[in-house]
Amino acid sequence: MKLFRTVLVGVGLACAATNAVQAAETAPSNVTHDDYGSVAASLTGVAGDPARGAAVMTDRGLGNCIACHEVTALKDAPWHGEVGPVLDGAGSRWTEADLRGIVVNSKMVFDGTIMPAYYKNSGYVRPGDLYTGKAGPAEMPTILSAQQVEDVVAFLLTLQD
Ligand code: HEC
């Protein structure tokens, strides 16, 4: 019985923690870009983890950034594309706010770019529901979660000249 109660308390605490994190997250539609496309405020208030950011950038199901960008620090990951600029030194060229803006929605920084918007869930033209041929869900999922964006930004900041 004592064990059972301990477990219940544990579950309760875990739920409380999850709710707290969600409450602090900025929803995609509430992100504000300044005139240059930068996003000054952290999306989560939780410091990004560069190692997890590197993992997101090389994961084909997540960022898949290296499909378009070469990054010397990630050279162990297979095949790097050359569609976008080499990201070496990106942390020296751009501020944290600039990088957050680029990852959230690069179209706010580079007009008409082919780079995907990673934290955006509205404003698409007739989105479909994957390959079903049906209309998309009312609330589109973002490619990356808010914390994954912060993790990627943290990794990009490590790319210094
Ligand atoms: C489909 C290709 C594509 C993908 C995928 C992509 N990008 Fe880009 N990215 C570009 C292009 C092209 C540019 C150059 C901007 C333009 O379009 O003029 C760019 C620009 C950038 C820049 C500014 C370049 C610099 O260093 O001066 C950063 C930073 C960046 N991307 C980060 C990322 C990250 C991080 C990811 C993954 C989360 C990513 N990109 C995924 C195509 C891509």
Short mmCIF file of C-alpha atoms and ligand atoms in Angstrom, two decimals:
data_model
loop_
_atom_site.label_atom_id
_atom_site.label_comp_id
_atom_site.label_asym_id
_atom_site.label_seq_id
_atom_site.Cartn_x
_atom_site.Cartn_y
_atom_site.Cartn_z
CA MET A 1 0.00 0.00 0.00
CA LYS A 2 2.81 2.34 0.87
CA LEU A 3 4.51 1.54 -2.42
CA PHE A 4 1.25 2.16 -4.29
CA ARG A 5 0.93 5.61 -2.76
CA THR A 6 4.50 6.45 -3.59
CA VAL A 7 3.86 5.54 -7.21
CA LEU A 8 0.72 7.67 -7.32
CA VAL A 9 2.52 10.66 -5.88
CA GLY A 10 5.29 10.14 -8.43
CA VAL A 11 2.83 10.11 -11.32
CA GLY A 12 1.12 13.20 -9.98
CA LEU A 13 4.40 15.08 -9.78
CA ALA A 14 5.36 14.03 -13.29
CA CYS A 15 2.04 15.37 -14.63
CA ALA A 16 2.45 18.62 -12.76
CA ALA A 17 5.92 19.03 -14.23
CA THR A 18 4.66 18.36 -17.78
CA ASN A 19 1.88 20.90 -17.37
CA ALA A 20 4.31 23.50 -16.07
CA VAL A 21 6.54 23.02 -19.13
CA GLN A 22 3.62 23.28 -21.54
CA ALA A 23 2.31 26.41 -19.87
CA ALA A 24 5.67 28.11 -20.33
CA GLU A 25 5.96 27.24 -24.02
CA THR A 26 5.17 29.82 -26.68
CA ALA A 27 2.63 28.41 -29.13
CA PRO A 28 3.67 28.66 -32.81
CA SER A 29 1.00 31.28 -33.53
CA ASN A 30 2.24 33.44 -30.65
CA VAL A 31 5.89 33.69 -31.75
CA THR A 32 6.85 37.27 -32.63
CA HIS A 33 9.54 37.98 -35.22
CA ASP A 34 11.05 41.47 -35.25
CA ASP A 35 11.55 43.46 -38.49
CA TYR A 36 14.61 41.35 -39.36
CA GLY A 37 12.87 38.05 -38.60
CA SER A 38 14.68 37.49 -35.30
CA VAL A 39 12.91 35.96 -32.29
CA ALA A 40 14.41 37.34 -29.08
CA ALA A 41 12.54 35.32 -26.45
CA SER A 42 13.25 31.65 -25.77
CA LEU A 43 10.26 29.49 -26.81
CA THR A 44 10.45 27.50 -23.58
CA GLY A 45 12.52 29.39 -21.01
CA VAL A 46 14.62 26.22 -20.72
CA ALA A 47 18.22 26.47 -21.94
CA GLY A 48 18.84 24.51 -25.13
CA ASP A 49 21.05 21.41 -25.11
CA PRO A 50 23.62 21.55 -27.95
CA ALA A 51 24.12 17.75 -28.00
CA ARG A 52 20.41 17.16 -28.46
CA GLY A 53 20.37 19.93 -31.08
CA ALA A 54 23.07 18.14 -33.06
CA ALA A 55 20.99 14.96 -32.91
CA VAL A 56 17.90 16.80 -34.19
CA MET A 57 19.90 18.33 -37.05
CA THR A 58 21.13 14.96 -38.31
CA ASP A 59 17.85 13.04 -37.75
CA ARG A 60 16.09 12.62 -41.09
CA GLY A 61 12.70 12.48 -39.37
CA LEU A 62 13.31 15.74 -37.50
CA GLY A 63 15.52 18.63 -38.63
CA ASN A 64 17.35 16.83 -41.43
CA CYS A 65 19.29 20.07 -41.76
CA ILE A 66 22.29 18.29 -43.24
CA ALA A 67 20.23 17.31 -46.26
CA CYS A 68 20.81 20.92 -47.36
CA HIS A 69 23.68 22.17 -45.18
CA GLU A 70 27.25 21.06 -44.68
CA VAL A 71 28.47 21.28 -41.07
CA THR A 72 32.06 20.27 -40.32
CA ALA A 73 31.21 19.52 -36.67
CA LEU A 74 28.61 16.98 -37.85
CA LYS A 75 30.80 15.40 -40.52
CA ASP A 76 30.35 11.91 -39.02
CA ALA A 77 26.71 11.93 -40.13
CA PRO A 78 26.20 10.53 -43.63
CA TRP A 79 25.85 12.69 -46.76
CA HIS A 80 25.64 16.42 -46.47
CA GLY A 81 23.73 18.41 -49.08
CA GLU A 82 24.93 21.66 -50.62
CA VAL A 83 21.62 23.39 -51.31
CA GLY A 84 22.12 25.81 -48.42
CA PRO A 85 25.21 27.60 -47.14
CA VAL A 86 27.82 25.78 -45.03
CA LEU A 87 26.83 26.39 -41.40
CA ASP A 88 30.38 26.53 -40.01
CA GLY A 89 30.70 29.81 -38.10
CA ALA A 90 26.92 30.42 -38.08
CA GLY A 91 27.16 31.20 -34.35
CA SER A 92 29.57 34.06 -35.14
CA ARG A 93 27.56 35.43 -38.08
CA TRP A 94 24.20 35.46 -36.34
CA THR A 95 22.88 36.26 -32.87
CA GLU A 96 20.88 33.78 -30.83
CA ALA A 97 17.69 35.71 -31.70
CA ASP A 98 18.54 35.62 -35.43
CA LEU A 99 19.16 31.87 -35.33
CA ARG A 100 15.91 31.24 -33.44
CA GLY A 101 14.07 33.26 -36.09
CA ILE A 102 15.71 31.29 -38.91
CA VAL A 103 14.84 27.91 -37.39
CA VAL A 104 11.28 28.90 -36.37
CA ASN A 105 10.42 30.30 -39.80
CA SER A 106 13.28 31.08 -42.16
CA LYS A 107 10.89 32.85 -44.54
CA MET A 108 10.78 35.72 -42.06
CA VAL A 109 14.56 36.17 -42.59
CA PHE A 110 15.15 34.97 -46.16
CA ASP A 111 12.30 35.97 -48.43
CA GLY A 112 11.05 33.02 -50.48
CA THR A 113 13.64 30.55 -49.19
CA ILE A 114 13.17 26.83 -49.73
CA MET A 115 14.29 26.15 -46.16
CA PRO A 116 11.33 24.69 -44.22
CA ALA A 117 9.72 26.56 -41.31
CA TYR A 118 10.31 24.29 -38.34
CA TYR A 119 7.95 25.84 -35.80
CA LYS A 120 4.90 26.98 -37.69
CA ASN A 121 1.48 25.35 -37.83
CA SER A 122 -0.72 27.73 -39.78
CA GLY A 123 -0.69 29.79 -42.94
CA TYR A 124 -0.08 26.84 -45.24
CA VAL A 125 -1.99 26.80 -48.51
CA ARG A 126 -4.46 23.89 -48.46
CA PRO A 127 -2.42 21.55 -46.29
CA GLY A 128 -3.13 17.86 -46.79
CA ASP A 129 -3.17 15.08 -44.23
CA LEU A 130 0.10 13.38 -45.26
CA TYR A 131 -0.60 11.10 -48.22
CA THR A 132 -4.27 10.35 -47.47
CA GLY A 133 -5.64 12.88 -49.97
CA LYS A 134 -7.80 14.32 -47.17
CA ALA A 135 -7.69 17.83 -45.76
CA GLY A 136 -5.14 18.39 -43.01
CA PRO A 137 -6.03 18.49 -39.32
CA ALA A 138 -7.25 21.85 -38.00
CA GLU A 139 -4.11 22.15 -35.90
CA MET A 140 -1.08 21.27 -38.03
CA PRO A 141 1.82 19.70 -36.16
CA THR A 142 5.12 21.61 -36.19
CA ILE A 143 8.20 19.80 -37.53
CA LEU A 144 10.12 20.45 -34.32
CA SER A 145 8.91 20.96 -30.77
CA ALA A 146 9.66 24.24 -29.02
CA GLN A 147 12.44 22.63 -27.00
CA GLN A 148 13.96 21.01 -30.08
CA VAL A 149 14.16 24.49 -31.66
CA GLU A 150 15.98 25.73 -28.55
CA ASP A 151 18.33 22.72 -28.69
CA VAL A 152 19.16 23.39 -32.37
CA VAL A 153 19.78 27.09 -31.65
CA ALA A 154 22.11 26.11 -28.78
CA PHE A 155 24.07 23.85 -31.14
CA LEU A 156 24.28 26.51 -33.88
CA LEU A 157 25.73 28.94 -31.31
CA THR A 158 28.62 26.51 -30.76
CA LEU A 159 29.60 26.91 -34.45
CA GLN A 160 32.09 29.75 -33.97
CA ASP A 161 34.74 30.92 -36.45
C1 HEC B 1 15.53 22.23 -48.06
C2 HEC B 1 16.84 22.72 -47.72
C3 HEC B 1 17.11 23.22 -46.31
C4 HEC B 1 16.91 22.56 -45.12
C5 HEC B 1 16.32 21.19 -44.89
C6 HEC B 1 17.43 23.45 -44.09
N1 HEC B 1 17.91 24.60 -44.65
FE1 HEC B 1 18.81 26.12 -43.64
N2 HEC B 1 18.96 27.18 -45.38
C7 HEC B 1 18.64 26.69 -46.64
C8 HEC B 1 18.96 27.71 -47.63
C9 HEC B 1 18.77 27.57 -49.14
C10 HEC B 1 19.49 28.81 -46.92
C11 HEC B 1 19.99 30.15 -47.48
C12 HEC B 1 18.93 31.19 -47.29
C13 HEC B 1 18.25 31.52 -48.58
O1 HEC B 1 17.36 30.74 -48.99
O2 HEC B 1 18.60 32.52 -49.18
C14 HEC B 1 19.49 28.44 -45.50
C15 HEC B 1 19.99 29.24 -44.50
C16 HEC B 1 20.23 28.82 -43.19
C17 HEC B 1 20.96 29.56 -42.18
C18 HEC B 1 21.69 30.86 -42.39
C19 HEC B 1 22.94 30.52 -43.15
C20 HEC B 1 24.21 31.14 -42.66
O3 HEC B 1 24.95 30.45 -41.95
O4 HEC B 1 24.48 32.27 -42.97
C21 HEC B 1 20.96 28.81 -41.05
C22 HEC B 1 21.61 29.14 -39.73
C23 HEC B 1 20.21 27.60 -41.36
N3 HEC B 1 19.78 27.64 -42.66
C24 HEC B 1 19.99 26.59 -40.44
C25 HEC B 1 19.26 25.44 -40.72
C26 HEC B 1 18.92 24.45 -39.72
C27 HEC B 1 19.35 24.50 -38.27
C28 HEC B 1 18.17 23.51 -40.36
C29 HEC B 1 17.50 22.30 -39.74
C30 HEC B 1 16.72 22.51 -38.54
C31 HEC B 1 18.07 23.89 -41.76
N4 HEC B 1 18.74 25.07 -41.93
C32 HEC B 1 17.42 23.15 -42.74
C33 HEC B 1 18.12 25.46 -46.93
C34 HEC B 1 17.74 24.50 -46.00
#
